Short mmCIF file of C-alpha atoms and ligand atoms in Angstrom, two decimals:
data_model
loop_
_atom_site.label_atom_id
_atom_site.label_comp_id
_atom_site.label_asym_id
_atom_site.label_seq_id
_atom_site.Cartn_x
_atom_site.Cartn_y
_atom_site.Cartn_z
CA VAL A 129 74.64 97.32 84.99
CA ILE A 130 78.09 98.43 85.05
CA HIS A 131 78.72 101.27 82.75
CA LEU A 132 82.37 102.90 82.51
CA GLU A 133 83.16 106.10 80.49
CA HIS A 134 86.69 107.14 79.98
CA ILE A 135 87.88 105.66 83.33
CA SER A 136 91.55 106.71 84.01
CA LYS A 137 93.80 106.09 87.23
CA VAL A 138 97.23 107.58 87.87
CA TYR A 139 99.53 107.05 90.81
CA GLN A 140 102.13 109.93 91.53
CA MET A 141 105.46 108.42 92.49
CA GLY A 142 107.59 111.52 93.51
CA THR A 143 107.82 113.32 89.99
CA VAL A 144 106.69 110.15 87.91
CA GLN A 145 103.18 109.48 86.93
CA ILE A 146 102.28 105.94 86.51
CA HIS A 147 98.95 105.51 84.26
CA ALA A 148 97.66 102.23 85.60
CA LEU A 149 94.62 103.05 83.60
CA ARG A 150 94.52 105.30 80.57
CA ASP A 151 91.23 105.27 79.05
CA VAL A 152 88.89 102.53 79.65
CA SER A 153 85.05 102.56 78.48
CA LEU A 154 83.33 99.47 79.23
CA ASP A 155 79.49 98.31 79.43
CA ILE A 156 78.59 95.17 81.26
CA LEU A 157 74.75 94.06 81.02
CA PRO A 158 73.05 92.13 84.03
CA ASN A 159 73.83 88.38 84.13
CA GLN A 160 76.71 88.87 81.62
CA TYR A 161 80.04 86.66 82.17
CA VAL A 162 82.97 88.36 81.23
CA ALA A 163 86.60 87.50 81.29
CA ILE A 164 89.37 90.20 81.69
CA MET A 165 92.86 89.31 80.44
CA GLY A 166 96.00 91.21 79.78
CA SER A 167 99.77 91.08 80.62
CA SER A 168 101.10 91.59 84.23
CA GLY A 169 100.87 95.22 85.02
CA SER A 170 98.35 95.85 82.31
CA GLY A 171 95.83 97.57 84.87
CA LYS A 172 93.46 94.58 85.52
CA SER A 173 93.45 94.64 89.21
CA THR A 174 93.22 98.36 89.34
CA LEU A 175 89.97 97.83 86.94
CA MET A 176 88.66 95.59 89.44
CA ASN A 177 89.15 97.74 92.33
CA ILE A 178 87.21 100.58 90.76
CA LEU A 179 84.56 98.12 89.71
CA GLY A 180 84.20 96.73 93.11
CA CYS A 181 84.02 100.49 94.51
CA LEU A 182 87.47 99.60 96.56
CA ASP A 183 89.03 102.61 94.68
CA SER A 184 88.00 105.60 92.77
CA PRO A 185 89.12 106.58 89.54
CA SER A 186 91.39 109.81 88.59
CA GLY A 187 89.22 110.30 85.62
CA GLY A 188 85.95 109.41 83.87
CA SER A 189 82.91 107.99 85.39
CA TYR A 190 81.41 104.80 86.66
CA HIS A 191 77.60 104.08 86.72
CA LEU A 192 76.31 101.07 88.55
CA SER A 193 72.79 99.97 88.04
CA GLY A 194 72.27 103.51 86.60
CA ASN A 195 73.53 105.34 89.76
CA ASP A 196 76.94 107.39 89.61
CA VAL A 197 79.44 105.63 92.02
CA SER A 198 81.26 109.00 92.64
CA ASN A 199 77.98 110.64 94.14
CA MET A 200 77.22 108.18 96.44
CA LYS A 201 77.43 108.41 100.26
CA ASP A 202 79.94 106.19 102.42
CA LYS A 203 76.93 104.44 104.02
CA GLU A 204 75.59 103.26 100.56
CA LEU A 205 79.00 102.45 99.11
CA ALA A 206 79.59 100.14 102.44
CA ARG A 207 76.25 98.28 101.81
CA ILE A 208 77.14 97.83 97.80
CA ARG A 209 80.37 96.30 98.78
CA ASN A 210 78.89 94.15 101.62
CA GLN A 211 75.70 92.89 99.85
CA GLU A 212 75.79 93.64 96.28
CA ILE A 213 79.47 92.91 95.26
CA GLY A 214 81.33 89.84 95.94
CA PHE A 215 85.08 90.48 95.86
CA VAL A 216 87.98 87.55 95.42
CA PHE A 217 91.17 89.48 96.02
CA GLN A 218 94.25 88.33 93.92
CA THR A 219 96.31 88.36 97.17
CA PHE A 220 93.36 86.70 99.18
CA ASN A 221 93.41 89.21 102.09
CA LEU A 222 92.35 87.24 104.79
CA MET A 223 92.33 87.90 108.45
CA PRO A 224 95.57 86.02 109.55
CA ARG A 225 94.54 85.46 113.07
CA SER A 226 90.89 84.11 112.57
CA THR A 227 90.02 80.69 111.14
CA ALA A 228 88.59 80.03 107.92
CA LEU A 229 84.91 80.01 109.42
CA ASP A 230 85.42 83.32 110.84
CA ASN A 231 86.78 84.81 107.63
CA VAL A 232 83.94 83.65 105.66
CA ALA A 233 81.41 84.63 108.49
CA LEU A 234 82.62 88.13 108.55
CA PRO A 235 80.62 89.56 105.76
CA LEU A 236 77.50 88.11 107.40
CA VAL A 237 77.96 89.96 110.57
CA TYR A 238 77.46 93.56 108.58
CA ALA A 239 74.11 91.60 107.05
CA GLY A 240 72.88 91.09 110.47
CA TYR A 241 72.64 87.26 111.05
CA SER A 242 72.64 85.74 114.12
CA GLN A 243 76.00 84.00 115.69
CA LYS A 244 74.45 80.41 114.91
CA ALA A 245 73.27 81.36 111.51
CA ARG A 246 76.55 82.77 110.40
CA ARG A 247 78.44 79.70 111.47
CA ASN A 248 76.05 77.23 109.60
CA LYS A 249 76.00 79.43 106.40
CA ALA A 250 79.76 80.03 106.59
CA LYS A 251 80.41 76.14 106.95
CA GLU A 252 77.96 75.65 104.00
CA VAL A 253 80.05 77.71 101.45
CA LEU A 254 83.23 76.43 102.75
CA GLU A 255 81.93 72.87 101.97
CA SER A 256 80.74 74.02 98.54
CA VAL A 257 84.50 74.76 97.73
CA GLY A 258 85.62 71.67 99.14
CA LEU A 259 87.01 72.95 102.81
CA GLY A 260 84.36 71.30 105.09
CA ASN A 261 87.14 69.70 107.01
CA ARG A 262 89.47 72.65 107.29
CA TYR A 263 86.94 75.48 108.68
CA ASN A 264 88.95 75.52 111.97
CA HIS A 265 92.42 76.29 110.32
CA LYS A 266 93.88 79.88 110.33
CA PRO A 267 95.23 80.94 107.03
CA ASN A 268 98.81 79.77 107.85
CA GLU A 269 97.37 76.46 108.62
CA LEU A 270 96.17 75.98 105.29
CA SER A 271 97.73 75.53 101.88
CA GLY A 272 97.96 78.37 99.22
CA GLY A 273 95.03 76.57 96.85
CA GLN A 274 92.93 76.28 100.55
CA ARG A 275 93.66 79.98 101.14
CA GLN A 276 92.57 80.94 97.77
CA ARG A 277 89.13 79.01 98.29
CA VAL A 278 88.30 80.61 101.55
CA ALA A 279 88.61 84.03 99.87
CA ILE A 280 86.19 82.92 97.30
CA ALA A 281 83.88 81.38 99.88
CA ARG A 282 83.86 84.75 101.63
CA ALA A 283 83.02 86.49 98.47
CA LEU A 284 79.95 84.51 97.97
CA VAL A 285 78.42 84.24 101.35
CA ASN A 286 76.30 87.23 101.08
CA HIS A 287 74.78 86.22 97.68
CA PRO A 288 76.04 89.11 95.79
CA SER A 289 74.68 89.64 92.32
CA ILE A 290 77.97 90.99 91.14
CA ILE A 291 80.89 88.69 91.41
CA LEU A 292 84.27 90.15 90.90
CA ALA A 293 87.08 87.50 91.15
CA ASP A 294 90.95 88.44 90.44
CA GLU A 295 92.75 85.33 89.49
CA PRO A 296 90.72 83.01 91.50
CA THR A 297 92.28 79.85 90.01
CA GLY A 298 95.85 80.93 90.35
CA ASN A 299 96.98 78.60 93.07
CA LEU A 300 94.65 75.68 92.10
CA ASP A 301 95.20 72.43 90.28
CA SER A 302 93.08 71.69 87.60
CA THR A 303 90.30 69.18 89.27
CA THR A 304 89.80 72.00 91.90
CA SER A 305 89.74 75.04 89.27
CA TYR A 306 87.04 72.69 87.51
CA GLU A 307 85.26 72.75 90.55
CA ILE A 308 85.52 76.32 91.17
CA MET A 309 84.55 77.31 87.55
CA SER A 310 81.38 74.95 87.74
CA LEU A 311 80.63 76.75 91.08
CA PHE A 312 80.69 79.94 88.92
CA ASP A 313 78.72 78.46 86.03
CA GLU A 314 75.64 77.64 88.30
CA LEU A 315 76.00 81.25 90.12
CA HIS A 316 75.74 82.62 86.53
CA ARG A 317 72.79 80.39 85.67
CA GLN A 318 71.09 81.97 88.79
CA GLY A 319 70.86 85.17 86.98
CA ASN A 320 74.30 87.00 88.80
CA THR A 321 76.66 88.75 86.73
CA ILE A 322 80.45 87.33 86.66
CA ILE A 323 83.56 89.16 85.81
CA VAL A 324 86.58 87.12 86.40
CA VAL A 325 90.49 88.29 85.79
CA THR A 326 92.69 85.44 84.60
CA HIS A 327 95.67 84.76 82.53
CA GLU A 328 94.62 81.15 81.48
CA GLU A 329 92.91 80.94 78.35
CA ASP A 330 91.12 77.72 79.71
CA ILE A 331 89.53 79.49 82.18
CA ALA A 332 88.61 82.63 80.10
CA ASN A 333 86.66 80.61 77.90
CA TYR A 334 83.98 79.86 80.62
CA ALA A 335 83.11 83.44 79.97
CA GLN A 336 80.73 85.07 77.17
CA SER A 337 83.08 87.40 76.30
CA ILE A 338 86.80 88.38 77.00
CA VAL A 339 88.07 91.99 77.61
CA ARG A 340 91.76 92.08 76.67
CA LEU A 341 93.67 94.97 78.46
CA LYS A 342 97.16 96.62 77.24
CA ASP A 343 99.01 99.27 79.22
CA GLY A 344 96.04 100.60 80.73
CA ASN A 345 93.46 100.59 77.89
CA VAL A 346 91.04 98.18 76.13
CA GLU A 347 92.81 96.74 73.48
CA SER A 348 90.03 94.35 72.45
CA ILE A 349 86.71 92.66 73.09
CA GLU A 350 85.74 89.49 71.96
CA GLU A 351 82.56 87.14 72.12
CA ASN A 352 83.20 83.86 73.04
CA THR A 353 81.50 81.99 70.30
CA GLU A 354 82.12 78.47 72.33
CA ARG A 355 79.43 79.68 74.95
CA VAL B 64 122.50 66.04 96.03
CA ILE B 65 118.74 65.66 97.73
CA HIS B 66 118.02 62.57 99.20
CA LEU B 67 114.75 62.20 101.11
CA GLU B 68 113.99 59.13 103.18
CA HIS B 69 110.60 58.31 104.50
CA ILE B 70 109.81 61.81 105.04
CA SER B 71 106.85 62.68 106.83
CA LYS B 72 105.09 65.66 108.22
CA VAL B 73 102.21 65.77 110.97
CA TYR B 74 100.41 68.75 112.27
CA GLN B 75 98.56 68.44 115.73
CA MET B 76 95.20 70.13 115.60
CA GLY B 77 93.76 69.73 119.22
CA THR B 78 93.01 66.25 119.04
CA VAL B 79 93.24 65.79 115.23
CA GLN B 80 96.29 64.87 113.41
CA ILE B 81 96.93 66.45 109.98
CA HIS B 82 99.10 64.22 107.67
CA ALA B 83 100.60 66.61 105.41
CA LEU B 84 103.07 64.49 104.35
CA ARG B 85 102.88 60.77 104.99
CA ASP B 86 105.91 58.77 103.28
CA VAL B 87 108.16 60.56 100.71
CA SER B 88 111.28 59.18 99.50
CA LEU B 89 112.87 61.10 96.76
CA ASP B 90 116.61 61.53 95.35
CA ILE B 91 117.30 64.53 93.12
CA LEU B 92 120.58 64.60 91.38
CA PRO B 93 122.75 67.68 90.75
CA ASN B 94 121.82 69.89 87.86
CA GLN B 95 118.31 67.94 87.74
CA TYR B 96 115.09 69.91 86.62
CA VAL B 97 111.96 68.61 88.72
CA ALA B 98 108.34 69.70 88.61
CA ILE B 99 106.14 68.46 91.43
CA MET B 100 102.33 68.59 90.81
CA GLY B 101 99.54 67.40 92.91
CA SER B 102 96.13 68.71 94.01
CA SER B 103 95.52 71.64 96.33
CA GLY B 104 96.64 70.30 99.93
CA SER B 105 98.62 67.49 98.71
CA GLY B 106 101.67 68.48 100.40
CA LYS B 107 103.85 70.25 97.97
CA SER B 108 104.52 73.51 99.70
CA THR B 109 105.14 71.33 102.91
CA LEU B 110 107.73 69.20 100.76
CA MET B 111 109.52 72.54 99.56
CA ASN B 112 109.67 73.85 103.14
CA ILE B 113 111.60 70.72 104.31
CA LEU B 114 113.79 70.59 101.13
CA GLY B 115 114.74 74.45 101.66
CA CYS B 116 115.70 74.02 105.35
CA LEU B 117 112.72 75.96 106.56
CA ASP B 118 110.87 73.20 108.35
CA SER B 119 111.96 69.99 109.78
CA PRO B 120 110.32 66.68 109.28
CA SER B 121 108.16 64.81 111.67
CA GLY B 122 110.05 61.52 110.82
CA GLY B 123 112.50 60.05 108.07
CA SER B 124 115.83 61.89 107.04
CA TYR B 125 117.05 64.62 104.53
CA HIS B 126 120.66 64.48 103.44
CA LEU B 127 121.78 67.36 101.49
CA SER B 128 125.08 66.91 99.53
CA GLY B 129 125.68 63.95 101.48
CA ASN B 130 125.16 65.61 104.89
CA ASP B 131 122.30 65.31 107.50
CA VAL B 132 120.37 68.21 107.72
CA SER B 133 118.97 67.20 111.20
CA ASN B 134 122.33 67.41 112.49
CA MET B 135 123.30 70.77 111.19
CA LYS B 136 124.02 73.64 113.39
CA ASP B 137 121.69 76.85 113.08
CA LYS B 138 124.68 78.72 111.44
CA GLU B 139 125.25 76.03 108.98
CA LEU B 140 121.44 75.94 108.03
CA ALA B 141 121.61 79.89 107.98
CA ARG B 142 124.46 79.77 105.22
CA ILE B 143 122.63 77.05 103.24
CA ARG B 144 119.60 79.01 103.25
CA ASN B 145 120.93 82.32 102.20
CA GLN B 146 123.87 80.97 99.90
CA GLU B 147 122.97 77.48 98.26
CA ILE B 148 119.30 77.55 98.22
CA GLY B 149 116.94 80.18 96.24
CA PHE B 150 113.16 79.98 97.46
CA VAL B 151 110.70 81.68 95.53
CA PHE B 152 107.45 81.39 97.92
CA GLN B 153 103.80 80.56 96.92
CA THR B 154 102.63 83.77 98.90
CA PHE B 155 105.81 85.84 98.05
CA ASN B 156 106.64 86.87 101.51
CA LEU B 157 108.04 90.52 100.83
CA MET B 158 108.75 92.99 103.37
CA PRO B 159 105.67 95.44 103.01
CA ARG B 160 107.50 98.51 104.08
CA SER B 161 110.52 98.06 101.88
CA THR B 162 110.95 98.80 98.04
CA ALA B 163 111.54 96.28 95.31
CA LEU B 164 115.10 97.09 95.20
CA ASP B 165 115.55 96.64 99.11
CA ASN B 166 113.73 93.25 99.29
CA VAL B 167 115.95 91.94 96.42
CA ALA B 168 119.24 93.22 97.94
CA LEU B 169 118.35 91.65 101.22
CA PRO B 170 120.07 88.34 100.73
CA LEU B 171 123.14 90.11 99.72
CA VAL B 172 123.45 91.76 103.21
CA TYR B 173 123.90 88.38 104.74
CA ALA B 174 126.40 87.79 102.06
CA GLY B 175 128.82 90.81 102.94
CA TYR B 176 128.43 92.87 99.94
CA SER B 177 128.64 96.70 100.05
CA GLN B 178 125.66 98.96 99.82
CA LYS B 179 126.82 100.02 96.22
CA ALA B 180 127.21 96.41 94.97
CA ARG B 181 123.92 95.63 96.47
CA ARG B 182 122.01 97.88 94.93
CA ASN B 183 123.95 97.34 91.30
CA LYS B 184 123.17 93.77 91.71
CA ALA B 185 119.81 93.83 92.65
CA LYS B 186 118.87 96.34 89.92
CA GLU B 187 120.43 93.83 87.54
CA VAL B 188 118.43 90.85 88.88
CA LEU B 189 115.21 93.03 88.79
CA GLU B 190 115.77 94.03 85.12
CA SER B 191 116.24 90.32 84.25
CA VAL B 192 112.48 89.83 85.28
CA GLY B 193 111.34 92.72 83.57
CA LEU B 194 111.38 95.10 86.54
CA GLY B 195 113.85 97.52 85.70
CA ASN B 196 111.25 100.54 85.95
CA ARG B 197 109.53 99.48 89.08
CA TYR B 198 112.66 99.07 91.60
CA ASN B 199 111.80 101.67 93.82
CA HIS B 200 107.85 100.65 94.21
CA LYS B 201 106.75 99.03 97.53
CA PRO B 202 104.83 95.82 97.33
CA ASN B 203 101.59 97.38 97.59
CA GLU B 204 102.59 99.87 94.55
CA LEU B 205 102.96 96.55 92.20
CA SER B 206 100.59 94.20 90.47
CA GLY B 207 100.33 90.82 91.68
CA GLY B 208 102.67 89.25 88.94
CA GLN B 209 105.25 92.20 89.64
CA ARG B 210 105.50 90.96 93.30
CA GLN B 211 105.82 87.37 91.85
CA ARG B 212 108.63 88.62 90.12
CA VAL B 213 110.22 90.65 92.99
CA ALA B 214 109.99 87.24 95.12
CA ILE B 215 111.81 85.43 92.06
CA ALA B 216 114.53 88.07 91.64
CA ARG B 217 115.23 87.79 95.55
CA ALA B 218 115.55 84.05 95.19
CA LEU B 219 118.09 84.39 92.55
CA VAL B 220 120.17 87.36 93.64
CA ASN B 221 122.69 85.24 95.50
CA HIS B 222 123.25 82.83 92.77
CA PRO B 223 122.07 79.62 94.54
CA SER B 224 122.84 76.33 92.76
CA ILE B 225 119.53 74.90 94.31
CA ILE B 226 116.27 76.75 92.97
CA LEU B 227 112.93 76.04 94.92
CA ALA B 228 110.17 77.87 93.00
CA ASP B 229 106.48 77.24 94.50
CA GLU B 230 104.04 78.26 91.78
CA PRO B 231 106.45 80.90 90.08
CA THR B 232 104.19 81.71 87.28
CA GLY B 233 100.85 81.42 89.18
CA ASN B 234 100.02 85.28 88.68
CA LEU B 235 101.84 85.57 85.22
CA ASP B 236 100.14 85.89 81.64
CA SER B 237 101.69 83.57 79.31
CA THR B 238 104.32 86.11 77.69
CA THR B 239 105.56 86.74 81.19
CA SER B 240 105.68 83.49 82.27
CA TYR B 241 107.58 82.17 79.16
CA GLU B 242 110.22 84.85 79.97
CA ILE B 243 110.79 83.54 83.64
CA MET B 244 110.61 79.95 82.34
CA SER B 245 113.53 80.86 79.80
CA LEU B 246 115.25 82.45 82.71
CA PHE B 247 115.31 79.13 84.77
CA ASP B 248 116.12 77.16 81.51
CA GLU B 249 119.40 79.41 81.48
CA LEU B 250 120.12 78.86 85.25
CA HIS B 251 119.54 75.16 84.31
CA ARG B 252 121.90 75.28 81.36
CA GLN B 253 124.78 76.85 83.80
CA GLY B 254 124.50 73.76 85.94
CA ASN B 255 122.02 74.48 88.57
CA THR B 256 119.29 72.13 90.26
CA ILE B 257 115.69 73.37 89.65
CA ILE B 258 112.58 72.29 91.65
CA VAL B 259 109.55 73.84 90.51
CA VAL B 260 105.82 73.17 92.16
CA THR B 261 103.20 74.06 89.70
CA HIS B 262 99.55 73.12 88.42
CA GLU B 263 100.16 73.75 84.94
CA GLU B 264 101.09 70.89 82.47
CA ASP B 265 102.72 73.60 80.16
CA ILE B 266 104.88 74.77 82.99
CA ALA B 267 105.62 71.24 84.14
CA ASN B 268 107.07 70.15 80.80
CA TYR B 269 109.94 72.59 81.04
CA ALA B 270 111.25 70.14 83.54
CA GLN B 271 113.10 66.62 82.99
CA SER B 272 110.89 64.80 85.42
CA ILE B 273 107.55 65.33 87.02
CA VAL B 274 106.97 64.25 90.69
CA ARG B 275 103.29 63.94 91.50
CA LEU B 276 102.00 63.96 95.04
CA LYS B 277 98.80 62.79 96.45
CA ASP B 278 97.48 62.95 100.02
CA GLY B 279 101.24 63.44 101.24
CA ASN B 280 102.53 60.60 99.23
CA VAL B 281 104.30 60.40 95.92
CA GLU B 282 101.97 58.97 93.55
CA SER B 283 104.21 58.73 90.63
CA ILE B 284 107.75 59.96 89.00
CA GLU B 285 107.33 60.21 85.28
CA GLU B 286 110.48 61.24 82.98
CA ASN B 287 109.78 64.02 80.37
CA THR B 288 110.27 62.54 77.28
CA GLU B 289 109.91 65.82 75.36
CA ARG B 290 113.12 67.08 77.10
N1 LIG C 146 100.43 74.72 110.13
C1 LIG C 146 99.45 73.79 109.69
N2 LIG C 146 98.38 73.16 110.73
C2 LIG C 146 97.64 72.08 110.24
N3 LIG C 146 97.52 71.77 109.04
C3 LIG C 146 98.35 72.38 108.02
C4 LIG C 146 99.44 73.29 108.44
N4 LIG C 146 99.97 73.53 107.31
C5 LIG C 146 99.68 73.03 106.21
N5 LIG C 146 98.72 71.98 106.62
C6 LIG C 146 97.80 71.27 106.01
O1 LIG C 146 98.73 70.45 105.31
C7 LIG C 146 98.21 70.02 103.80
C8 LIG C 146 99.22 70.16 102.60
O2 LIG C 146 99.46 71.52 102.71
P1 LIG C 146 100.38 72.19 101.46
O3 LIG C 146 100.62 73.60 101.78
O4 LIG C 146 101.59 71.26 101.47
O5 LIG C 146 99.55 71.74 100.25
P2 LIG C 146 99.82 71.90 98.94
O6 LIG C 146 100.18 70.89 98.14
O7 LIG C 146 100.93 73.26 98.64
O8 LIG C 146 98.67 72.79 98.50
P3 LIG C 146 98.28 74.10 97.23
O9 LIG C 146 98.52 73.25 95.93
O10 LIG C 146 96.82 74.32 97.69
O11 LIG C 146 99.47 75.16 97.81
C9 LIG C 146 96.92 70.85 103.60
O12 LIG C 146 95.75 69.76 103.68
C10 LIG C 146 96.98 72.02 104.62
O13 LIG C 146 95.53 72.13 105.35
N1 LIG C 147 99.57 102.19 94.47
C1 LIG C 147 100.48 102.08 93.35
N2 LIG C 147 101.63 103.18 93.22
C2 LIG C 147 101.95 102.97 91.89
N3 LIG C 147 102.08 102.29 90.95
C3 LIG C 147 100.89 101.26 91.12
C4 LIG C 147 100.31 101.24 92.42
N4 LIG C 147 99.57 100.22 92.33
C5 LIG C 147 99.63 99.84 90.98
N5 LIG C 147 100.66 100.42 90.28
C6 LIG C 147 101.03 99.91 89.04
O1 LIG C 147 99.88 100.17 88.15
C7 LIG C 147 100.05 99.21 86.93
C8 LIG C 147 98.82 98.22 87.00
O2 LIG C 147 98.59 97.63 88.16
P1 LIG C 147 97.61 96.32 88.20
O3 LIG C 147 97.67 95.60 89.67
O4 LIG C 147 96.35 96.80 87.80
O5 LIG C 147 98.01 95.14 87.16
P2 LIG C 147 97.49 93.83 86.40
O6 LIG C 147 97.17 93.82 85.52
O7 LIG C 147 96.65 93.36 87.77
O8 LIG C 147 98.78 93.06 86.93
P3 LIG C 147 99.14 91.59 87.28
O9 LIG C 147 98.57 90.58 86.12
O10 LIG C 147 100.76 91.42 87.63
O11 LIG C 147 98.33 91.16 88.53
C9 LIG C 147 101.39 98.30 87.52
O12 LIG C 147 102.39 98.53 86.30
C10 LIG C 147 101.67 98.57 88.77
O13 LIG C 147 103.10 98.71 88.89
MG1 LIG C 148 96.51 91.88 89.33
MG1 LIG C 149 101.23 75.10 98.26
#
């Protein structure tokens, strides 16, 4: 469902070029569960932004479900970002003046739900990440791990078939991490495609294969024999 | 050097009271290295904000180097926050329109350094966290782990004797985490007091003792026999 061919991403900083991604080719099948690892600055989030149709590469091609993403119109890209892909950002990106409930309900507005249906659906997803008693808190009235879970809930609320999670357990204790990874396991079991960036081997071991990035290139892809 | 007695912190949300901290009493000696653990929402960051003189408790008392913090004037509190305590925030809190260099140099402005001295000192500290080649990047031109390291560098630039680090390795791969924890070990060896909030047992094991919070209370304090 995901076909990347010779993807590169270069940032121009004055006279200096930063090669965030150099040459990444990757195939991810439907219902596959992939972990992406690599050192700080190796290009993981840059790769996730391209996969999530939030950024375009400098070179190479990205085919999603057989269609070339660079040929898609804005309206189709917006629909894909809202309905097909759920993105958990490394730095959460919550709306600071809205409650947890309103943050989670926002993707449902684009999907055309009524206000009552949005509130009920958003509350349900917040409960599934353990935040049933925090839904009327704004982000600055929540702990770091609670904000992270609001970001996770928002990514899942439209039942996307592709879940992109950038360090989803970075701020969570082991018990809460286990709850989130069990939730991802269930989503995988339901047929969805899951891609998780993590720096923790324990979290990577929930996936079927582990892609390791190094300096903007794919260093290795290992099958996880424990799954 | 740190003496907390029956500290509580309550937030009023409409008619509901949230007890972020219920009854925390704790003594931390000079040159002690303490790790704080506990589930998401158990009160760790709230405790750190009180320790860092960034927030005041609802009840109880906090004595720092023998002085009651609640009796201190604003000028003295500002001096302590700038010179005595280095704080690494869980969500970094960098200035978005300034470069890494300017973010790290800011505490040196209050400390009265010349511009040339500030730039040199800030570059030196950024190099010590592996960001020597990223100092003119703004936060949105940095990876998550790079932003985290800018926050760490900024906390250390004024050579504070008390370092409060809230999840300093949450976005770092194992090699980079090891570099940061080695840096903290060196600062500890130099006589400073280190308090680290972490959800990872590997990181907590660098400390001499581990304080575990649960629902706003201290559940246990264990000596780390491996140190
Ligand atoms: N301004 C606020 N208003 C209301 N409740 C708050 C506020 N700030 C924090 N809380 C609540 O206080 C509790 C403790 O928050 P705190 O940030 O200290 O947790 P934490 O242990 O650091 O969690 P994490 O590991 O997720 O970062 C949480 O349940 C949070 O929802
Ligand atoms: N807008 C930008 N301009 C210049 N350089 C950038 C920009 N965005 C990212 N970079 C650089 O590209 C590289 C890759 O960044 P990326 O965020 O993909 O890393 P990462 O693997 O996600 O790291 P981390 O584990 O720290 O989150 C980094 O070295 C970063 O400094
Ligand atoms: Mg990243
Ligand atoms: Mg916290």
